[in-house]
PDB file of C-alpha atoms (C1' of nucleotides) in Angstrom:
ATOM      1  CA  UNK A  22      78.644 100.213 118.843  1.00 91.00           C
ATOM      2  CA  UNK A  23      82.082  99.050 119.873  1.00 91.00           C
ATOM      3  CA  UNK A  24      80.755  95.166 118.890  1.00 95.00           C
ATOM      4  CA  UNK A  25      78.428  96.043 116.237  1.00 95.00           C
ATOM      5  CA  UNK A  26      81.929  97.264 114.197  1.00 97.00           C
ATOM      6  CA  UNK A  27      83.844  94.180 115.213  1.00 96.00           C
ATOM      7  CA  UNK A  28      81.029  91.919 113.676  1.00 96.00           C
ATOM      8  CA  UNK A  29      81.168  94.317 110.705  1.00 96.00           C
ATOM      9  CA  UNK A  30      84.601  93.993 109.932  1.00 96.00           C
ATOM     10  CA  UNK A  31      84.995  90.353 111.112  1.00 95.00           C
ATOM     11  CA  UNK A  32      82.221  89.790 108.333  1.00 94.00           C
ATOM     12  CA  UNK A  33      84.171  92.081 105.989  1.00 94.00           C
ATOM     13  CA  UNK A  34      86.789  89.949 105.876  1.00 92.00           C
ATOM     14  CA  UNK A  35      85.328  86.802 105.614  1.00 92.00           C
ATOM     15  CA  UNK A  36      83.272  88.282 102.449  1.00 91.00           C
ATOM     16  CA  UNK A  37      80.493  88.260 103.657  1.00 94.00           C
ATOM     17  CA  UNK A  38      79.147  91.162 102.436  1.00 95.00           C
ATOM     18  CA  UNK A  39      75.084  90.114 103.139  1.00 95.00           C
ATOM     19  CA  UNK A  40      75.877  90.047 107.104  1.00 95.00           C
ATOM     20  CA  UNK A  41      78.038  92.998 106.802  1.00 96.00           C
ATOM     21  CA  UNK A  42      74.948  94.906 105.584  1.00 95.00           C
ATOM     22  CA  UNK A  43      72.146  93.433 107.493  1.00 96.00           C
ATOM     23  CA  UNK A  44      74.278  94.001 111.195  1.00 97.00           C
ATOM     24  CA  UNK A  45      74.957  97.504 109.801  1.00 97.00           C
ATOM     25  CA  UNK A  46      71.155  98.215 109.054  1.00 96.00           C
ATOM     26  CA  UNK A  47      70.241  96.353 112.595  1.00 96.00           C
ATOM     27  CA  UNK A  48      72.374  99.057 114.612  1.00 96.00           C
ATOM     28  CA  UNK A  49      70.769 101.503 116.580  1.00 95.00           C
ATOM     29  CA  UNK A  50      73.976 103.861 116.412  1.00 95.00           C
ATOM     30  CA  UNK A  51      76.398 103.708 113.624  1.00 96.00           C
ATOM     31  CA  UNK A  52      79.848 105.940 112.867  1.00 96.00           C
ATOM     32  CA  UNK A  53      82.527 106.585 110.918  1.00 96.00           C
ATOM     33  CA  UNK A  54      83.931 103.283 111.831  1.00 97.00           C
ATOM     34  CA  UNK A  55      80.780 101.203 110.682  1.00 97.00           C
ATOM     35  CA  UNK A  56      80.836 103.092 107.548  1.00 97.00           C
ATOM     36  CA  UNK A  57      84.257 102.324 106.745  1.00 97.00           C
ATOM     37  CA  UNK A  58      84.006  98.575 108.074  1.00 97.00           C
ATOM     38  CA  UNK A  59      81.007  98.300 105.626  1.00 97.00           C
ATOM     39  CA  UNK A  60      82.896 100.451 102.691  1.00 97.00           C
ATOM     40  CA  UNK A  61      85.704  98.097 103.248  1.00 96.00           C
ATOM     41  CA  UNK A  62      83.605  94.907 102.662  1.00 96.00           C
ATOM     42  CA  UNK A  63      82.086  95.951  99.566  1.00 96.00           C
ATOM     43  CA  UNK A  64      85.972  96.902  98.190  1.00 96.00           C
ATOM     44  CA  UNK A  65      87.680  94.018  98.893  1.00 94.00           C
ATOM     45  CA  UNK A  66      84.654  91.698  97.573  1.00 94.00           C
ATOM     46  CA  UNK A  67      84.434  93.607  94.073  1.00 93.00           C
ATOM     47  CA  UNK A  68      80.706  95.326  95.000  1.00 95.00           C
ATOM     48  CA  UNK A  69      81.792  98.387  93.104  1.00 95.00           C
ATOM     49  CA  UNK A  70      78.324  99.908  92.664  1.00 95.00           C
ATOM     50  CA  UNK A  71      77.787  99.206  96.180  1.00 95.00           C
ATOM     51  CA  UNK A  72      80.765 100.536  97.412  1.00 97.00           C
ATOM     52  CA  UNK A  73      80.129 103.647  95.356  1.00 96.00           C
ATOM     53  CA  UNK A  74      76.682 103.839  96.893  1.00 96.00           C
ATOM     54  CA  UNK A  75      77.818 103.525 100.321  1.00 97.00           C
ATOM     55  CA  UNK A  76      80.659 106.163 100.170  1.00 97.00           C
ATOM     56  CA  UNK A  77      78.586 108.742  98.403  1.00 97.00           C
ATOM     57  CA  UNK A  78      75.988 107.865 101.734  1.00 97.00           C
ATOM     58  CA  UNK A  79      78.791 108.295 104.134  1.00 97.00           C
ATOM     59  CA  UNK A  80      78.140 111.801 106.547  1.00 96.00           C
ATOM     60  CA  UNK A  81      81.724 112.283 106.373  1.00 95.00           C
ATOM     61  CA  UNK A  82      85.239 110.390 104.278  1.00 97.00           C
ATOM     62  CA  UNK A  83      88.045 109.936 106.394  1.00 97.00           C
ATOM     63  CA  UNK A  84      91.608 108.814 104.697  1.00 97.00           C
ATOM     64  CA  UNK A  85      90.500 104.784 105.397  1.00 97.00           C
ATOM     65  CA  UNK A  86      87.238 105.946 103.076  1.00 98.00           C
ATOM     66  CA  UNK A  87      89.420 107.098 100.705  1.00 98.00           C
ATOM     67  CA  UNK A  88      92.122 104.420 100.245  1.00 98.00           C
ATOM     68  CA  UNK A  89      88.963 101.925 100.084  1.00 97.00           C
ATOM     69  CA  UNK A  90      88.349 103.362  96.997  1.00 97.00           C
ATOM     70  CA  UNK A  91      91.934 103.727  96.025  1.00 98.00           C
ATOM     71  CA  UNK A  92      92.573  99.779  97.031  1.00 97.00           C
ATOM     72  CA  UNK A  93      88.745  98.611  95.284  1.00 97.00           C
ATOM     73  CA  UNK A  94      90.370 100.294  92.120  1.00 97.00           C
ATOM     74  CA  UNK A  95      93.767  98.899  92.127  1.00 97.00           C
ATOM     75  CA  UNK A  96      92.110  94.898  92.718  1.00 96.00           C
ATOM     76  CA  UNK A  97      90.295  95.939  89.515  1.00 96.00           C
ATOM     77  CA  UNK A  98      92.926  97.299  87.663  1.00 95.00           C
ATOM     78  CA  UNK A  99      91.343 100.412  86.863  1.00 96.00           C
ATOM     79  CA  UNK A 100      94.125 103.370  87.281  1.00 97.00           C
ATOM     80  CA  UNK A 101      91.832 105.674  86.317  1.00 96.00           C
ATOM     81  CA  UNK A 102      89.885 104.976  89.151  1.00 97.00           C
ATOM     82  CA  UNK A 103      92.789 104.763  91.748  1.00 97.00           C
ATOM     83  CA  UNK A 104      93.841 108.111  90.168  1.00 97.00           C
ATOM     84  CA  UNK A 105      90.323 110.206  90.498  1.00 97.00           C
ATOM     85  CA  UNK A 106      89.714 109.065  94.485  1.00 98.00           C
ATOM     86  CA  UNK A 107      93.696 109.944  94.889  1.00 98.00           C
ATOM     87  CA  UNK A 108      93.290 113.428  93.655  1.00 97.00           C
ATOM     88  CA  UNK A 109      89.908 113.884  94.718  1.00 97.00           C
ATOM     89  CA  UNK A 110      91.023 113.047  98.647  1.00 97.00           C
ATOM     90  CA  UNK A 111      91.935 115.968 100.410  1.00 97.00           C
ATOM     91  CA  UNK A 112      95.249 115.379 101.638  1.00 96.00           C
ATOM     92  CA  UNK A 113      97.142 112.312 101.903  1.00 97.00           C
ATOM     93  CA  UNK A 114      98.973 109.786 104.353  1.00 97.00           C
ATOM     94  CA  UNK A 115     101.202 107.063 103.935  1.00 98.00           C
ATOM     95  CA  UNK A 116      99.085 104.264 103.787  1.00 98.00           C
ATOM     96  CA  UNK A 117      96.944 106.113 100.960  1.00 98.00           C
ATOM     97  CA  UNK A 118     100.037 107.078  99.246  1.00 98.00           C
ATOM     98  CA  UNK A 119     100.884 103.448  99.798  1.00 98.00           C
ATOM     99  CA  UNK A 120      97.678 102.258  98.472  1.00 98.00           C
ATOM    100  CA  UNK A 121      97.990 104.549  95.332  1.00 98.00           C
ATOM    101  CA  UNK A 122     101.874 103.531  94.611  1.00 98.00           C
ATOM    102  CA  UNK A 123     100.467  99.690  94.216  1.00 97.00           C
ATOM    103  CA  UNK A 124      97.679 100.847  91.806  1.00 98.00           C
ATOM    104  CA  UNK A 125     100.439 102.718  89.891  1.00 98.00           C
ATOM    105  CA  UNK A 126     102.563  99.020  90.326  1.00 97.00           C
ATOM    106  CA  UNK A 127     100.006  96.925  89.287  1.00 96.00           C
ATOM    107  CA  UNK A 128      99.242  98.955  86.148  1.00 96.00           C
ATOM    108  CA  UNK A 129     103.479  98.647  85.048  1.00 96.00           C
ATOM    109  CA  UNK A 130     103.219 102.709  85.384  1.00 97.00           C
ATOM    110  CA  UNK A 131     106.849 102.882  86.771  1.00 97.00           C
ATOM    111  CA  UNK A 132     107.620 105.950  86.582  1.00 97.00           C
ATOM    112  CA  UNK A 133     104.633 107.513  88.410  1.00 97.00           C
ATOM    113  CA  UNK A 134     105.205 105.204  90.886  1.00 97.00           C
ATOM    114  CA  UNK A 135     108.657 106.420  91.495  1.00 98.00           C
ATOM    115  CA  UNK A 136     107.621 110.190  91.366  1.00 97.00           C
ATOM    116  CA  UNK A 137     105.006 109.570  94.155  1.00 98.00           C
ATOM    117  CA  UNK A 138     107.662 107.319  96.193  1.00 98.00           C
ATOM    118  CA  UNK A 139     109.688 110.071  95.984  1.00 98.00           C
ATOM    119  CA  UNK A 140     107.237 112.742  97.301  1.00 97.00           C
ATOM    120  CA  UNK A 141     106.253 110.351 100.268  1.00 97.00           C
ATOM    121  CA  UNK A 142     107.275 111.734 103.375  1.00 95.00           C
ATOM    122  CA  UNK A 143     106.799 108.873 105.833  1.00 95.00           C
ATOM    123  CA  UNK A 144     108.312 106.788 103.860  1.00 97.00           C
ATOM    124  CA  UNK A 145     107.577 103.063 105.304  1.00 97.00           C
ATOM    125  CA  UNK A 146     108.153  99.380 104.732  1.00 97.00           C
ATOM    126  CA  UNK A 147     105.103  98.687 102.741  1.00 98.00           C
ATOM    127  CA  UNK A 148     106.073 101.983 100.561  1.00 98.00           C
ATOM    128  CA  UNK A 149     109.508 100.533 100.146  1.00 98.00           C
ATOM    129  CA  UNK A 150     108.315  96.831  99.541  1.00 98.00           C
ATOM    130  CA  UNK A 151     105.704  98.320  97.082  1.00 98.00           C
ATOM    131  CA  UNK A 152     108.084 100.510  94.659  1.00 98.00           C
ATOM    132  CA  UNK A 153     110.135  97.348  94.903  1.00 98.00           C
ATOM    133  CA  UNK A 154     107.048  95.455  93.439  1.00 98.00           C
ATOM    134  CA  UNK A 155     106.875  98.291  90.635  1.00 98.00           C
ATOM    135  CA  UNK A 156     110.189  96.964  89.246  1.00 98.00           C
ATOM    136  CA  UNK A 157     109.902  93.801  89.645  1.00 97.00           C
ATOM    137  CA  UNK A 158     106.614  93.215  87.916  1.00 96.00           C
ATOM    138  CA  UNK A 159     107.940  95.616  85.203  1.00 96.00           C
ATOM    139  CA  UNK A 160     110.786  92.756  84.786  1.00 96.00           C
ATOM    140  CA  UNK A 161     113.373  95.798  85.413  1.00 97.00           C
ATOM    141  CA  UNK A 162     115.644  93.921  88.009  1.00 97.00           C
ATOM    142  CA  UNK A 163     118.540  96.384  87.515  1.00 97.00           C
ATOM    143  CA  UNK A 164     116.008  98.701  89.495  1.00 98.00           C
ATOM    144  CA  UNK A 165     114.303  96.521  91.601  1.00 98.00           C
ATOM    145  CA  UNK A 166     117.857  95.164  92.971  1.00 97.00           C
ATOM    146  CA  UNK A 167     118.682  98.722  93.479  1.00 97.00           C
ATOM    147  CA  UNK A 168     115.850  99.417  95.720  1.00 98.00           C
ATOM    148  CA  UNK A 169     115.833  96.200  97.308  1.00 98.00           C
ATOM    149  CA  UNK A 170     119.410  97.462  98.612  1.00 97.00           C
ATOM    150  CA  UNK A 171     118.821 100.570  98.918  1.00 97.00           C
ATOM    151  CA  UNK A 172     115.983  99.974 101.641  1.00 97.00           C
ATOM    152  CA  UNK A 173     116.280 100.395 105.007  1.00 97.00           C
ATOM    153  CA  UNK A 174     115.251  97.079 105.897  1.00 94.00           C
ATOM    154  CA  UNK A 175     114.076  93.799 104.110  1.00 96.00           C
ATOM    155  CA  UNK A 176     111.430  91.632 104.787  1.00 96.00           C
ATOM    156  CA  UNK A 177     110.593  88.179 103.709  1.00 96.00           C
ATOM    157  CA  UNK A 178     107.794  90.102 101.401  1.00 97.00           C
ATOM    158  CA  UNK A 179     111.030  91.860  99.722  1.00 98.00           C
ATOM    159  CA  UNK A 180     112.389  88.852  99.080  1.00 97.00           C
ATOM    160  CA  UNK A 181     109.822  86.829  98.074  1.00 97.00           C
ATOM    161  CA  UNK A 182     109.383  89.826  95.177  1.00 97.00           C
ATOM    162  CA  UNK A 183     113.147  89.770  94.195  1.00 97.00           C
ATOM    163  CA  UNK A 184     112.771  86.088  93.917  1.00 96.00           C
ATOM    164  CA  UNK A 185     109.682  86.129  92.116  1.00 96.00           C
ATOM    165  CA  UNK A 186     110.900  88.559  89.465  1.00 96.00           C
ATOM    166  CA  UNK A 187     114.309  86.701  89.042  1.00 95.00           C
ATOM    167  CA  UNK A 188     112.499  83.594  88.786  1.00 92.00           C
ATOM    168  CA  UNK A 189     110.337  85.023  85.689  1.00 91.00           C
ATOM    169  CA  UNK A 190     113.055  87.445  84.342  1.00 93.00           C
ATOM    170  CA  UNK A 191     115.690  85.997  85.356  1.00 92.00           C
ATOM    171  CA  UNK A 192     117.557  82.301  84.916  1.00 87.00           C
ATOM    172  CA  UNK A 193     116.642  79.750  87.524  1.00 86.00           C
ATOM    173  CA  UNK A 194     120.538  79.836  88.554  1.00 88.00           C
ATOM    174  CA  UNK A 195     119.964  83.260  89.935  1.00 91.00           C
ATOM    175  CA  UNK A 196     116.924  82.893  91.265  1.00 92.00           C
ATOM    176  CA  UNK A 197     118.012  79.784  93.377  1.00 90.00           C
ATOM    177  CA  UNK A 198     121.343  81.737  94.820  1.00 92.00           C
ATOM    178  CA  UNK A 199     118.537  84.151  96.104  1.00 94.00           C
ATOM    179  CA  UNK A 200     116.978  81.551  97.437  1.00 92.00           C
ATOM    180  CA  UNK A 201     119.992  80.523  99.777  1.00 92.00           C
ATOM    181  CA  UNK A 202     120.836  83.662 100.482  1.00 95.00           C
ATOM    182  CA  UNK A 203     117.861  84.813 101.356  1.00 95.00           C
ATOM    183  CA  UNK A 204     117.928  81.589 104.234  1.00 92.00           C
ATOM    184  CA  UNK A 205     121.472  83.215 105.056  1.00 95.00           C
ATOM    185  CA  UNK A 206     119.836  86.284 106.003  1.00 95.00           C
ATOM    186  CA  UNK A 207     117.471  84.767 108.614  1.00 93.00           C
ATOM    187  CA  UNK A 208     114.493  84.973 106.140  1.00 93.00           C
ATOM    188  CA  UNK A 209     113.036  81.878 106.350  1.00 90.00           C
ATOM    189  CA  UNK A 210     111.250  80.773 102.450  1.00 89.00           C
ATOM    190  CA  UNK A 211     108.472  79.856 102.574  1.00 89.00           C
ATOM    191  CA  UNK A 212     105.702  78.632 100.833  1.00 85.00           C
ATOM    192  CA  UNK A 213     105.898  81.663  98.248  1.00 90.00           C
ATOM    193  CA  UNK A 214     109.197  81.532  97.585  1.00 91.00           C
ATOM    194  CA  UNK A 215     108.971  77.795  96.677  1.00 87.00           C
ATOM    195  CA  UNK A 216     106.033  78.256  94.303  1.00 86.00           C
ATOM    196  CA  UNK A 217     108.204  80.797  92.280  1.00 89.00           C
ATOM    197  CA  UNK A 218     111.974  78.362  92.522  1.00 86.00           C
ATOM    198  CA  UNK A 219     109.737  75.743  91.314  1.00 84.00           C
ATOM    199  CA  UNK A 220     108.270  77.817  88.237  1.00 82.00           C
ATOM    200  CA  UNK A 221     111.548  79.067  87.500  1.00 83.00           C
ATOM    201  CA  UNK A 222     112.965  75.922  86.801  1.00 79.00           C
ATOM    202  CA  UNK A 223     110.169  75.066  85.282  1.00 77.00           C
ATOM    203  CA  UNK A 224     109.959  77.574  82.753  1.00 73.00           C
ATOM    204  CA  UNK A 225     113.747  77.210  82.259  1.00 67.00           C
ATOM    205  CA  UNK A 226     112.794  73.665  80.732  1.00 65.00           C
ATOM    206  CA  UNK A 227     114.554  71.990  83.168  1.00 66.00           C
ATOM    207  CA  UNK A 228     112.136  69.580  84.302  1.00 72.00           C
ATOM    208  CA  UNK A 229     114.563  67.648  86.079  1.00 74.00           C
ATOM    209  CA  UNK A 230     116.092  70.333  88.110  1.00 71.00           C
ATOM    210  CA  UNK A 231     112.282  70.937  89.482  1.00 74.00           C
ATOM    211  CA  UNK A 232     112.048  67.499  90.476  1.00 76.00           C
ATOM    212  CA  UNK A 233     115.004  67.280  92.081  1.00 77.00           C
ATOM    213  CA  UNK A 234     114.759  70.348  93.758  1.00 72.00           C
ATOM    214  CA  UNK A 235     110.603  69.564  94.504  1.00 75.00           C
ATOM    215  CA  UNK A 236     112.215  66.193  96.859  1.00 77.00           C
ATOM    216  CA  UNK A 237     114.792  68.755  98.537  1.00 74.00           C
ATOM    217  CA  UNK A 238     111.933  70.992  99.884  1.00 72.00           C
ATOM    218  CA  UNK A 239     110.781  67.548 101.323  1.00 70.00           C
ATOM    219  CA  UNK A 240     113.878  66.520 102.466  1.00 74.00           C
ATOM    220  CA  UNK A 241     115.285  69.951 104.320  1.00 71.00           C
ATOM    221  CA  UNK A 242     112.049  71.670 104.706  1.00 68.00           C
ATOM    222  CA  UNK A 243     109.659  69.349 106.361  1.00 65.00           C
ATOM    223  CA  UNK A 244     108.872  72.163 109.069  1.00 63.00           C
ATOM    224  CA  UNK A 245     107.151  73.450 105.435  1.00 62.00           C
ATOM    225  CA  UNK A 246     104.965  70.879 104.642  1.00 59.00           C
ATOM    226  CA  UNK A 247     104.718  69.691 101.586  1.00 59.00           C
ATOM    227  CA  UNK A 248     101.182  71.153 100.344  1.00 62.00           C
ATOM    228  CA  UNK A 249      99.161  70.339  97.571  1.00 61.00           C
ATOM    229  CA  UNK A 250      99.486  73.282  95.765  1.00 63.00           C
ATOM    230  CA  UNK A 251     103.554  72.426  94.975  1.00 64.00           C
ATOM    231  CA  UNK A 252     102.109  69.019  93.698  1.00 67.00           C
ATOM    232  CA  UNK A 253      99.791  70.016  91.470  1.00 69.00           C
ATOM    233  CA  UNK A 254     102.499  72.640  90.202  1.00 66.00           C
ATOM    234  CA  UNK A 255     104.796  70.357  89.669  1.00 67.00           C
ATOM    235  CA  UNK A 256     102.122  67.594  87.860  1.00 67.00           C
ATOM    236  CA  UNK A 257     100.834  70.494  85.515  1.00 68.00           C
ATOM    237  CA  UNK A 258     104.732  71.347  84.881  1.00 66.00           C
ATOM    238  CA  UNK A 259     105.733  67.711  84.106  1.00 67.00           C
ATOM    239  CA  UNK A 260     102.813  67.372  81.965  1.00 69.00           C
ATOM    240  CA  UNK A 261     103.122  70.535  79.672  1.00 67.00           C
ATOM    241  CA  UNK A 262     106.718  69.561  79.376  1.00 66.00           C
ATOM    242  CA  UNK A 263     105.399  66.329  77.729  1.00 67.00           C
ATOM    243  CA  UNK A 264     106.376  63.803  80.931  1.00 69.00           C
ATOM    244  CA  UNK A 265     103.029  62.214  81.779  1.00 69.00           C
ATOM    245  CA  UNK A 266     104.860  59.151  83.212  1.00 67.00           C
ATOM    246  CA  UNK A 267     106.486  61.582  85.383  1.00 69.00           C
ATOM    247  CA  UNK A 268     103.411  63.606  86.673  1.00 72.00           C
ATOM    248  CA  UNK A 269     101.318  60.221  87.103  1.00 70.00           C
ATOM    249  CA  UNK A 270     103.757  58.432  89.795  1.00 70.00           C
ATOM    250  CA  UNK A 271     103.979  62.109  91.661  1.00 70.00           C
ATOM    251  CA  UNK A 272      99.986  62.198  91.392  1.00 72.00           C
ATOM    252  CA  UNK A 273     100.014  58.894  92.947  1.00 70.00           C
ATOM    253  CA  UNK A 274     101.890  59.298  95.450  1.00 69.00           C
ATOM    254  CA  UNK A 275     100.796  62.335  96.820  1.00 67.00           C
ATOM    255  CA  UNK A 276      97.891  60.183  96.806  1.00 61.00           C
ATOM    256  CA  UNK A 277      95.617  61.600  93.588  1.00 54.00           C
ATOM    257  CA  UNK A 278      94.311  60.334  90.696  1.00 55.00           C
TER     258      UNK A 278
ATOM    259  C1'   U B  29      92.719  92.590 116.891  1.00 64.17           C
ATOM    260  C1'   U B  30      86.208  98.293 115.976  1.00 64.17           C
ATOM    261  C1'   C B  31      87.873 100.770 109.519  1.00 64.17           C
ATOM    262  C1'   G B  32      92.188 101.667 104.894  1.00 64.17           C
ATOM    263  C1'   U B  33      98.040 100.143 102.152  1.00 64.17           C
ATOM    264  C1'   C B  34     102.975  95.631 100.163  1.00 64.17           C
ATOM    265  C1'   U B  35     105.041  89.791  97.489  1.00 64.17           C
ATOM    266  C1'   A B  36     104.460  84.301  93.877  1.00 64.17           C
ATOM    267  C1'   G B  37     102.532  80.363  91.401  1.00 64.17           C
ATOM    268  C1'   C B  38      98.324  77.098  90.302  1.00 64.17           C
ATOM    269  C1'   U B  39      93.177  76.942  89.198  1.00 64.17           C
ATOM    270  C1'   U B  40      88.756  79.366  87.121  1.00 64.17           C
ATOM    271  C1'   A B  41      90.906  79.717  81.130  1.00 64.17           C
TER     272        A B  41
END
RNA sequence: UUCGUCUAGCUUA
């Protein structure tokens, strides 16, 4: 039984939804833990149907049945959705509060998400990281910066939102003192938080300033690898800004055509 | 490590 689950949710990550089901059907003993494990691969692949199927199956829905359905909703953007299995659930935890507070985030419904922040008991560092993420996707930094203080700790996932949101909302000035400060703090940035310093200063039209600050990462940063992904951000930024030149000789010497 | 929750860009467009 103990096994059988482990291959179930090693499969439900991976996405592989097919094995998920066929080890499920080939166990002579299942419980609330294969039911979930199984739920849970269905959610995070987008089987919504399925997933629907499965729960209404279930002999009995724990909290982790619930916030599957809570989490399935929020990947597909469907509040509504988040909202009925929310309600619906009997009573609530942190981590389905949690679940429901990113729903509310994703769908810019700020001020829900506050009210159920607020009414969160257990408040952790995912609730805190998530409210944080209501702001910033809103583009309301005055709030987001508030939180981001106000919290009882900060992660490098707090960061890499603040950053993120300055870069889009925000000038590219800003965005880069966050940057550095956020290295002051012992927060090391990583690939994230180059992806968004580089769009920044892309989007501020400063082409220039991205390359030059694309050879820094290389230069102080080597421990981060240049990957492929900042390339081709940087070719398809030199390109829409019109420098083909530009985006060619960094093409070629990351070694693309 | 037997199940559930948090961050960006690019691509798919």
């Amino acid at each position: 039984l103990f096994s059988g689950n482990l291959v179930i949710s090693s499969y439900a990550r991976s996405g592989f939804v097919d094995n998920a089901f066929s080890v499920f059907s080939s166990m002579l003993e299942v419980d609330s833990v294969s039911w979930n494990a199984l739920l849970g691969a269905c959610a995070r692949s987008g089987q919504i149907e399925n997933a629907q199927l499965i729960f209404a199956r279930m002999p009995e829905w724990s909290l982790s049945s619930w916030t599957n359905l809570i989490w399935m909703h929020c990947q597909g953007s469907n509040l509504e959705g988040s909202k009925r299995a929310f309600y619906e659930m009997p009573e609530w935890d942190t981590v389905s509060s949690n679940a429901m507070l990113a729903s509310f985030a994703r769908n810019g419904q700020t001020h829900e998400a506050r009210e159920l922040f607020d009414a969160i008991s257990d408040k952790d560092e995912i609730s805190w990281n998530t409210i944080l993420a209501a702001y910033a996707q809103a583009g309301d930094l005055t709030s987001a910066s508030s939180i981001f203080l106000g919290a009882p700790e900060r992660s490098s996932i707090s960061w890499n939102t603040m950053l993120a949101s300055t870069s889009s909302f925000a000038c590219a000035a800003q965005a880069m003192e966050l940057f550095h400060e956020m290295a002051i703090e012992g927060h090391s940035p990583d690939q994230l938080s180059f992806s968004s310093l580089l769009n920044a200063c892309s989007h501020a039209g400063s082409i220039d300033q991205s390359l030059l600050l694309f050879h820094a990462m290389a230069r102080d940063h080597q421990e981060l690898l240049i990957q492929s992904q900042h390339v081709t951000t940087m070719v398809d930024a030199l390109g829409r800004a019109g420098r083909t030149l530009a985006a060619q000789e960094l093409a070629e010497d990351d070694g693309r055509d």
